[in-house]
């Protein structure tokens, strides 16, 4: 007879004995959370908090650290708990290694700058975060590029453990990078990294061009962390020469945009299928294709920003939205009246234009969108309907700019896309080609030329 068919035996225990049994069971089998050491960012991530004073609460995390009979609170200048934990562990390590004077000078604003000949990557990034005046998204791009290069030149992640988020792989990888001294990021190492990274492209010229563009992007972003204005704000003594000083970019790259799909066909399919079945996704498509809005601009667009009388979208600073650049605040005309009619029928007095019920989280990750599910759904639909670009929504924005350039010229295209100059427009947003050819009077073709039948 199978074991599960055997008659069940009941063990009846009196109350005192049962209580003793339960206590023994709990002490034996109860799950206990693993305690991390103070040198682990997870230890401090569990201890950060939002500082409250009277009726006001700071929007960023703080950490209180006690050492050598003294206790201080450090404001971490981030609402991301993971980043706050990494900042806190850097403060603790600096405090343990160099004492209060160094920690106060380096991690508290308004104090005298610290001087160090052995400044580490983690210490410098922590100071940059505290003094950063730009957008958090831009800083994250710069930091990711620096971490990528430092990790590669020091071979800190040969087995890709940084992608192991279930365990401590990502934390361990960050800690290894943070421990690297800035003086170790030498010109020779970076140039060797460029050579090896490019060699992985093989012999295919298209792949080589893509690799050169990627290398230039990584270098440009990482180098921006050591620009004069950033170093001046941080107030730390950097090694001479600074990291990435003297590093050259690859020239001769071609990153122009070339249209690979028929946007009119895509818009016709969207009108037929999305307008009725998924109107929120259709709104996203319209804002991308007819207004050229970026993802974050669509995500945080509010109804007061749509001026129906002027027929334009006027982005502005709001409680939630901070523009990429001041040029992003220029009004965007919407010429198609039916597009305005679509939004007029759905208008509200306030709130977000798309997915109004999706909440905005102040402690959200910096690469998180309020309408993440909607944007991913729209992206999947575009891919299944002919837009095979790596970023289909951005491809619609490029198609919009490209159409303006073709009809009205490069300056008009840059103005529509709200670029600071025409350089970015011509390099990345337009496949504008020469359409005029030389004509020298009434010179006719030779007699032996057979005319083509173009019917």
Coordinates of C-alpha atoms in Angstrom, one line a residue:
X1 CA 0.0 0.0 0.0
X2 CA 1.4 3.4 -0.9
X3 CA 2.6 5.4 2.1
X4 CA 0.0 8.2 1.4
X5 CA -2.8 5.7 1.7
X6 CA -1.8 4.6 5.2
X7 CA -4.2 5.6 7.9
X8 CA -3.2 8.9 9.6
X9 CA -2.0 8.6 13.2
X10 CA -2.8 11.5 15.4
X11 CA -0.5 12.4 18.3
X12 CA -2.3 14.0 21.1
X13 CA -0.1 16.1 23.3
X14 CA -1.1 17.9 26.5
X15 CA -0.8 21.7 26.4
X16 CA 2.6 22.0 28.3
X17 CA 4.2 19.3 26.2
X18 CA 2.8 20.8 23.0
X19 CA 4.1 24.2 23.9
X20 CA 7.6 22.8 24.6
X21 CA 7.4 21.0 21.2
X22 CA 6.4 24.1 19.3
X23 CA 9.2 26.1 21.0
X24 CA 11.8 23.5 20.0
X25 CA 10.5 23.4 16.4
X26 CA 10.7 27.2 16.1
X27 CA 14.2 27.4 17.4
X28 CA 15.3 24.5 15.2
X29 CA 13.6 25.3 11.9
X30 CA 12.7 29.0 11.9
X31 CA 14.3 30.9 9.0
X32 CA 16.7 33.5 10.1
X33 CA 17.8 36.3 7.8
X34 CA 21.5 36.3 7.0
X35 CA 23.2 39.3 8.6
X36 CA 25.6 41.2 6.3
X37 CA 28.8 42.7 7.6
X38 CA 29.3 46.5 7.8
X39 CA 31.5 46.3 4.7
X40 CA 28.6 45.2 2.6
X41 CA 26.3 47.7 1.1
X42 CA 23.2 45.6 1.9
X43 CA 23.9 46.1 5.6
X44 CA 23.5 49.8 5.2
X45 CA 20.7 49.6 2.7
X46 CA 18.6 48.1 5.5
X47 CA 19.5 51.0 7.8
X48 CA 19.0 54.1 5.6
X49 CA 16.0 56.3 6.4
X50 CA 14.2 59.5 5.5
X51 CA 15.0 62.2 8.0
X52 CA 12.1 64.1 9.5
X53 CA 12.2 67.4 11.2
X54 CA 8.9 69.0 12.5
X55 CA 6.4 68.5 9.6
X56 CA 9.0 68.2 6.9
X57 CA 10.6 65.1 5.5
X58 CA 13.7 65.1 3.4
X59 CA 13.2 63.5 -0.1
X60 CA 16.5 61.7 0.1
X61 CA 17.8 58.9 2.3
X62 CA 20.1 59.6 5.3
X63 CA 22.3 57.3 7.3
X64 CA 23.5 57.7 10.9
X65 CA 26.9 56.2 11.7
X66 CA 28.6 55.9 15.1
X67 CA 32.3 55.5 15.3
X68 CA 34.9 56.2 18.1
X69 CA 32.3 57.6 20.4
X70 CA 30.9 60.0 17.9
X71 CA 27.7 59.8 15.9
X72 CA 26.9 61.8 12.7
X73 CA 24.1 61.8 10.2
X74 CA 25.0 61.9 6.5
X75 CA 22.5 62.9 3.9
X76 CA 22.9 60.6 0.9
X77 CA 21.2 62.7 -1.8
X78 CA 19.4 59.8 -3.4
X79 CA 16.0 58.3 -3.0
X80 CA 17.2 55.0 -4.5
X81 CA 17.7 52.5 -1.6
X82 CA 20.3 50.4 -3.4
X83 CA 22.4 53.5 -4.3
X84 CA 22.0 54.8 -0.8
X85 CA 23.4 51.6 0.6
X86 CA 26.5 51.8 -1.6
X87 CA 27.1 55.4 -0.6
X88 CA 26.7 54.5 3.1
X89 CA 29.3 51.7 2.9
X90 CA 31.7 54.1 1.2
X91 CA 31.3 56.6 4.1
X92 CA 31.8 53.8 6.6
X93 CA 35.0 52.6 4.9
X94 CA 36.4 56.1 4.7
X95 CA 35.5 56.7 8.3
X96 CA 37.2 53.4 9.5
X97 CA 40.3 54.0 7.4
X98 CA 40.8 57.7 7.7
X99 CA 38.7 59.0 10.6
X100 CA 36.0 61.6 11.1
X101 CA 37.8 64.6 9.5
X102 CA 38.2 62.9 6.2
X103 CA 34.7 61.5 6.2
X104 CA 33.1 64.8 7.1
X105 CA 35.1 66.7 4.5
X106 CA 34.4 64.2 1.7
X107 CA 30.8 63.3 2.4
X108 CA 29.2 66.4 4.0
X109 CA 28.4 69.4 1.8
X110 CA 29.7 72.7 2.9
X111 CA 32.9 71.3 4.6
X112 CA 36.4 71.7 3.4
X113 CA 37.4 69.4 0.6
X114 CA 39.5 66.4 1.3
X115 CA 42.8 65.8 -0.3
X116 CA 43.9 62.3 -1.3
X117 CA 46.6 60.8 -3.4
X118 CA 44.8 57.4 -3.3
X119 CA 41.3 58.5 -4.1
X120 CA 39.2 55.4 -5.1
X121 CA 36.5 55.2 -7.8
X122 CA 33.8 54.6 -5.2
X123 CA 34.9 57.6 -3.1
X124 CA 34.9 59.9 -6.1
X125 CA 31.5 58.7 -7.4
X126 CA 30.0 59.1 -3.9
X127 CA 31.3 62.7 -3.9
X128 CA 30.0 63.3 -7.4
X129 CA 26.5 62.1 -6.5
X130 CA 26.3 64.5 -3.5
X131 CA 27.3 67.5 -5.6
X132 CA 25.5 66.6 -8.9
X133 CA 23.4 69.4 -10.4
X134 CA 22.2 67.6 -13.5
X135 CA 19.5 64.9 -14.0
X136 CA 19.9 61.6 -12.2
X137 CA 19.4 59.8 -15.5
X138 CA 22.4 61.5 -17.1
X139 CA 24.5 60.7 -14.0
X140 CA 23.5 57.1 -14.2
X141 CA 24.6 56.9 -17.9
X142 CA 28.0 58.4 -17.0
X143 CA 28.5 56.0 -14.0
X144 CA 27.5 52.9 -16.0
X145 CA 30.1 53.8 -18.7
X146 CA 32.8 54.4 -16.1
X147 CA 32.1 51.1 -14.4
X148 CA 32.1 49.2 -17.7
X149 CA 35.5 50.5 -18.7
X150 CA 37.1 50.1 -15.2
X151 CA 35.7 46.6 -14.9
X152 CA 37.1 45.6 -18.4
X153 CA 40.6 47.1 -18.0
X154 CA 41.0 45.5 -14.6
X155 CA 39.2 42.2 -15.6
X156 CA 36.9 42.4 -12.6
X157 CA 34.1 40.4 -14.0
X158 CA 35.4 37.5 -16.2
X159 CA 32.3 35.4 -15.4
X160 CA 29.6 38.1 -15.7
X161 CA 28.7 37.8 -12.0
X162 CA 27.3 41.4 -12.2
X163 CA 24.1 40.0 -13.7
X164 CA 23.5 37.7 -10.7
X165 CA 21.0 39.8 -8.9
X166 CA 19.6 36.8 -6.9
X167 CA 22.8 36.6 -4.9
X168 CA 25.5 39.2 -4.2
X169 CA 27.0 39.2 -7.7
X170 CA 26.0 42.8 -8.6
X171 CA 27.0 44.1 -5.1
X172 CA 30.4 42.3 -5.2
X173 CA 31.1 43.7 -8.7
X174 CA 30.3 47.3 -7.6
X175 CA 32.5 46.9 -4.5
X176 CA 35.4 45.6 -6.6
X177 CA 35.1 48.6 -9.0
X178 CA 34.7 51.1 -6.1
X179 CA 38.0 49.9 -4.6
X180 CA 40.0 50.7 -7.7
X181 CA 42.1 53.8 -7.3
X182 CA 41.6 56.5 -9.9
X183 CA 45.3 56.5 -10.6
X184 CA 44.9 53.0 -12.0
X185 CA 42.8 54.3 -14.9
X186 CA 45.8 55.1 -17.1
X187 CA 45.9 56.1 -20.7
X188 CA 47.7 52.9 -21.7
X189 CA 45.1 50.7 -20.1
X190 CA 42.2 52.6 -21.7
X191 CA 43.9 52.5 -25.1
X192 CA 44.4 48.8 -24.8
X193 CA 40.7 48.4 -23.9
X194 CA 39.8 50.3 -27.0
X195 CA 41.9 48.0 -29.2
X196 CA 40.5 44.8 -27.6
X197 CA 36.9 46.0 -27.7
X198 CA 37.2 46.9 -31.3
X199 CA 38.9 43.6 -32.2
X200 CA 35.9 41.7 -31.0
X201 CA 34.0 43.1 -34.0
X202 CA 35.9 40.8 -36.4
X203 CA 36.3 41.8 -40.1
X204 CA 32.7 43.0 -40.8
X205 CA 32.9 46.7 -41.6
X206 CA 29.4 47.3 -40.4
X207 CA 30.1 45.6 -37.0
X208 CA 33.4 47.6 -36.8
X209 CA 31.5 50.9 -37.3
X210 CA 29.0 49.9 -34.5
X211 CA 31.8 49.0 -32.2
X212 CA 33.6 52.4 -32.8
X213 CA 30.3 54.2 -32.1
X214 CA 29.9 52.2 -28.8
X215 CA 33.5 52.9 -27.7
X216 CA 33.1 56.6 -28.4
X217 CA 29.9 56.7 -26.4
X218 CA 31.4 54.8 -23.4
X219 CA 34.4 57.1 -23.4
X220 CA 32.4 60.3 -23.9
X221 CA 30.1 59.5 -20.9
X222 CA 32.9 58.3 -18.6
X223 CA 35.1 61.3 -19.4
X224 CA 32.2 63.6 -18.6
X225 CA 32.6 62.6 -14.9
X226 CA 36.0 64.3 -14.9
X227 CA 35.1 67.5 -16.7
X228 CA 36.3 70.7 -15.1
X229 CA 32.9 71.8 -13.8
X230 CA 32.3 68.4 -12.1
X231 CA 35.7 68.3 -10.5
X232 CA 35.3 71.9 -9.3
X233 CA 32.0 71.0 -7.6
X234 CA 33.3 67.9 -6.0
X235 CA 36.4 69.6 -4.5
X236 CA 38.6 66.6 -4.3
X237 CA 42.2 66.3 -5.4
X238 CA 42.4 64.0 -8.4
X239 CA 45.6 62.2 -9.7
X240 CA 47.4 63.9 -12.5
X241 CA 46.7 63.4 -15.3
X242 CA 43.0 62.9 -14.7
X243 CA 41.4 59.7 -15.9
X244 CA 40.7 59.7 -19.7
X245 CA 42.8 62.8 -20.3
X246 CA 44.5 62.5 -23.7
X247 CA 42.2 59.7 -24.8
X248 CA 41.2 60.1 -28.5
X249 CA 37.8 59.1 -30.0
X250 CA 37.5 57.1 -33.1
X251 CA 36.9 59.2 -36.2
X252 CA 35.2 58.2 -39.5
X253 CA 32.1 56.7 -37.9
X254 CA 28.7 56.8 -39.5
X255 CA 25.8 57.0 -37.1
X256 CA 23.3 58.7 -39.4
X257 CA 19.7 57.5 -39.3
X258 CA 18.4 55.5 -42.3
X259 CA 14.7 54.8 -42.5
X260 CA 14.0 51.0 -42.7
X261 CA 10.2 50.9 -42.5
X262 CA 7.2 52.7 -43.9
X263 CA 5.9 54.9 -41.1
X264 CA 2.7 55.6 -43.1
X265 CA 1.9 51.9 -43.2
X266 CA 2.6 51.6 -39.5
X267 CA 0.3 54.5 -38.6
X268 CA -2.4 53.1 -40.8
X269 CA -2.2 49.8 -39.0
X270 CA -2.2 51.6 -35.6
X271 CA -5.3 53.5 -36.6
X272 CA -7.1 50.3 -37.6
X273 CA -6.0 48.1 -34.7
X274 CA -4.8 50.1 -31.7
X275 CA -7.3 53.0 -31.8
X276 CA -10.2 50.7 -30.7
X277 CA -8.4 47.8 -29.0
X278 CA -5.7 49.7 -27.1
X279 CA -6.3 53.5 -27.1
X280 CA -3.6 54.2 -24.5
X281 CA -1.0 52.6 -26.8
X282 CA -2.4 54.5 -29.7
X283 CA -1.9 57.8 -27.8
X284 CA 1.7 56.8 -27.2
X285 CA 2.2 56.2 -30.9
X286 CA 0.6 59.6 -31.8
X287 CA 2.8 61.5 -29.3
X288 CA 5.9 59.8 -30.7
X289 CA 5.1 60.1 -34.4
X290 CA 3.4 63.5 -34.6
X291 CA 5.0 65.4 -31.7
X292 CA 8.4 63.7 -31.6
X293 CA 8.2 63.3 -27.8
X294 CA 10.8 61.2 -26.0
X295 CA 9.7 58.3 -23.7
X296 CA 10.1 60.2 -20.5
X297 CA 8.2 63.1 -22.0
X298 CA 5.3 60.9 -22.9
X299 CA 5.4 59.1 -19.5
X300 CA 5.1 62.4 -17.5
X301 CA 3.1 64.6 -19.9
X302 CA 0.3 66.3 -18.1
X303 CA -2.9 67.7 -19.6
X304 CA -2.1 71.4 -19.0
X305 CA 0.9 71.0 -21.3
X306 CA -1.4 70.4 -24.3
X307 CA -2.5 73.8 -25.6
X308 CA -5.5 73.0 -27.8
X309 CA -6.0 76.6 -28.9
X310 CA -2.5 77.1 -30.1
X311 CA -2.3 73.5 -31.5
X312 CA 1.0 72.7 -29.6
X313 CA 2.5 70.8 -26.8
X314 CA 4.3 73.1 -24.4
X315 CA 6.5 71.0 -22.0
X316 CA 7.3 72.7 -18.7
X317 CA 8.9 72.0 -15.4
X318 CA 6.4 70.2 -13.2
X319 CA 6.4 68.4 -9.9
X320 CA 7.4 65.3 -11.8
X321 CA 9.1 66.3 -15.0
X322 CA 12.5 67.8 -15.4
X323 CA 13.6 68.4 -19.0
X324 CA 16.7 66.9 -20.5
X325 CA 18.0 70.3 -21.5
X326 CA 16.4 73.8 -21.6
X327 CA 15.8 73.3 -25.3
X328 CA 13.4 70.5 -24.5
X329 CA 10.9 73.1 -23.2
X330 CA 10.4 74.7 -26.7
X331 CA 6.8 74.3 -27.9
X332 CA 6.0 71.4 -30.3
X333 CA 3.4 72.2 -32.9
X334 CA 0.9 69.5 -33.8
X335 CA -0.3 70.3 -37.3
X336 CA -2.7 67.4 -37.8
X337 CA -6.1 68.6 -36.4
X338 CA -7.4 65.1 -36.0
X339 CA -4.5 64.2 -33.6
X340 CA -5.6 67.2 -31.4
X341 CA -9.2 66.0 -31.7
X342 CA -8.2 62.6 -30.4
X343 CA -6.7 64.0 -27.3
X344 CA -9.5 66.6 -26.9
X345 CA -12.0 63.8 -26.6
X346 CA -9.9 62.2 -23.8
X347 CA -8.9 65.4 -22.0
X348 CA -9.0 66.0 -18.3
X349 CA -8.5 69.1 -16.3
X350 CA -5.4 67.8 -14.7
X351 CA -3.3 64.6 -14.3
X352 CA -1.2 62.6 -16.7
X353 CA -2.2 62.3 -20.4
X354 CA -1.5 58.5 -20.8
X355 CA -2.3 55.9 -18.2
X356 CA -3.5 58.4 -15.6
X357 CA -4.0 55.7 -13.0
X358 CA -0.3 54.6 -13.1
X359 CA 1.3 56.1 -10.0
X360 CA 4.5 58.1 -9.9
X361 CA 6.9 56.7 -7.3
X362 CA 9.3 59.2 -5.8
X363 CA 11.7 56.5 -4.8
X364 CA 11.5 54.7 -8.1
X365 CA 14.6 53.4 -9.9
X366 CA 16.0 56.0 -12.3
X367 CA 15.5 53.8 -15.3
X368 CA 11.9 53.2 -14.3
X369 CA 8.9 54.7 -16.2
X370 CA 5.6 55.3 -14.6
X371 CA 3.9 53.7 -17.6
X372 CA 6.5 50.9 -18.0
X373 CA 3.9 48.2 -18.9
X374 CA 2.2 50.5 -21.5
X375 CA 5.4 51.5 -23.1
X376 CA 6.6 47.9 -23.3
X377 CA 3.2 46.8 -24.8
X378 CA 3.4 49.6 -27.4
X379 CA 7.0 48.7 -28.2
X380 CA 6.1 45.0 -28.7
X381 CA 3.2 46.0 -31.1
X382 CA 5.5 48.2 -33.2
X383 CA 8.1 45.4 -33.5
X384 CA 5.4 43.0 -34.7
X385 CA 4.3 45.5 -37.3
X386 CA 7.5 46.3 -39.1
X387 CA 9.5 48.5 -36.8
X388 CA 12.6 46.3 -36.2
X389 CA 14.8 49.0 -34.6
X390 CA 16.3 48.4 -31.2
X391 CA 14.2 51.3 -29.8
X392 CA 10.9 51.3 -31.8
X393 CA 9.4 54.3 -30.1
X394 CA 12.5 56.4 -30.6
X395 CA 12.5 55.3 -34.2
X396 CA 9.1 57.0 -34.6
X397 CA 10.6 60.2 -33.1
X398 CA 13.4 59.9 -35.7
X399 CA 10.9 59.4 -38.5
X400 CA 9.1 62.6 -37.4
X401 CA 12.3 64.6 -37.4
X402 CA 13.4 63.1 -40.7
X403 CA 10.2 64.1 -42.3
X404 CA 10.6 67.7 -41.2
X405 CA 14.2 67.8 -42.5
X406 CA 13.1 66.5 -45.9
X407 CA 10.3 69.0 -46.3
X408 CA 11.7 72.1 -44.5
X409 CA 15.4 71.6 -44.0
X410 CA 17.8 70.7 -41.3
X411 CA 17.3 73.8 -39.1
X412 CA 13.5 73.2 -39.0
X413 CA 14.1 69.5 -38.1
X414 CA 16.4 70.4 -35.2
X415 CA 13.9 73.0 -33.9
X416 CA 11.1 70.4 -34.1
X417 CA 13.2 67.8 -32.2
X418 CA 14.3 70.5 -29.7
X419 CA 18.0 69.9 -30.3
X420 CA 20.5 72.6 -29.2
X421 CA 22.2 72.5 -32.6
X422 CA 21.8 70.9 -36.0
X423 CA 24.8 68.6 -35.4
X424 CA 22.9 66.0 -33.4
X425 CA 20.0 66.1 -35.9
X426 CA 22.2 65.6 -38.9
X427 CA 24.3 62.8 -37.3
X428 CA 21.6 60.7 -35.7
X429 CA 18.1 61.8 -36.8
X430 CA 18.1 62.3 -40.5
X431 CA 18.8 60.3 -43.7
X432 CA 18.5 63.5 -45.8
X433 CA 20.1 62.8 -49.1
X434 CA 21.2 65.0 -52.0
X435 CA 18.4 65.2 -54.5
X436 CA 19.9 67.8 -56.9
X437 CA 22.4 66.8 -59.6
X438 CA 24.5 68.9 -62.0
X439 CA 22.9 70.1 -65.2
X440 CA 25.1 71.7 -67.9
X441 CA 22.9 73.4 -70.4
X442 CA 21.2 71.5 -73.3
X443 CA 23.8 68.7 -73.7
X444 CA 22.0 65.7 -75.2
X445 CA 22.8 62.0 -74.9
X446 CA 25.0 60.3 -77.6
X447 CA 23.1 58.7 -80.5
X448 CA 24.0 55.2 -79.4
X449 CA 22.2 55.6 -76.0
X450 CA 19.0 53.5 -75.8
X451 CA 16.3 55.2 -73.8
X452 CA 15.0 53.1 -70.8
X453 CA 11.4 52.1 -70.7
X454 CA 10.5 53.1 -67.1
X455 CA 6.9 51.9 -67.2

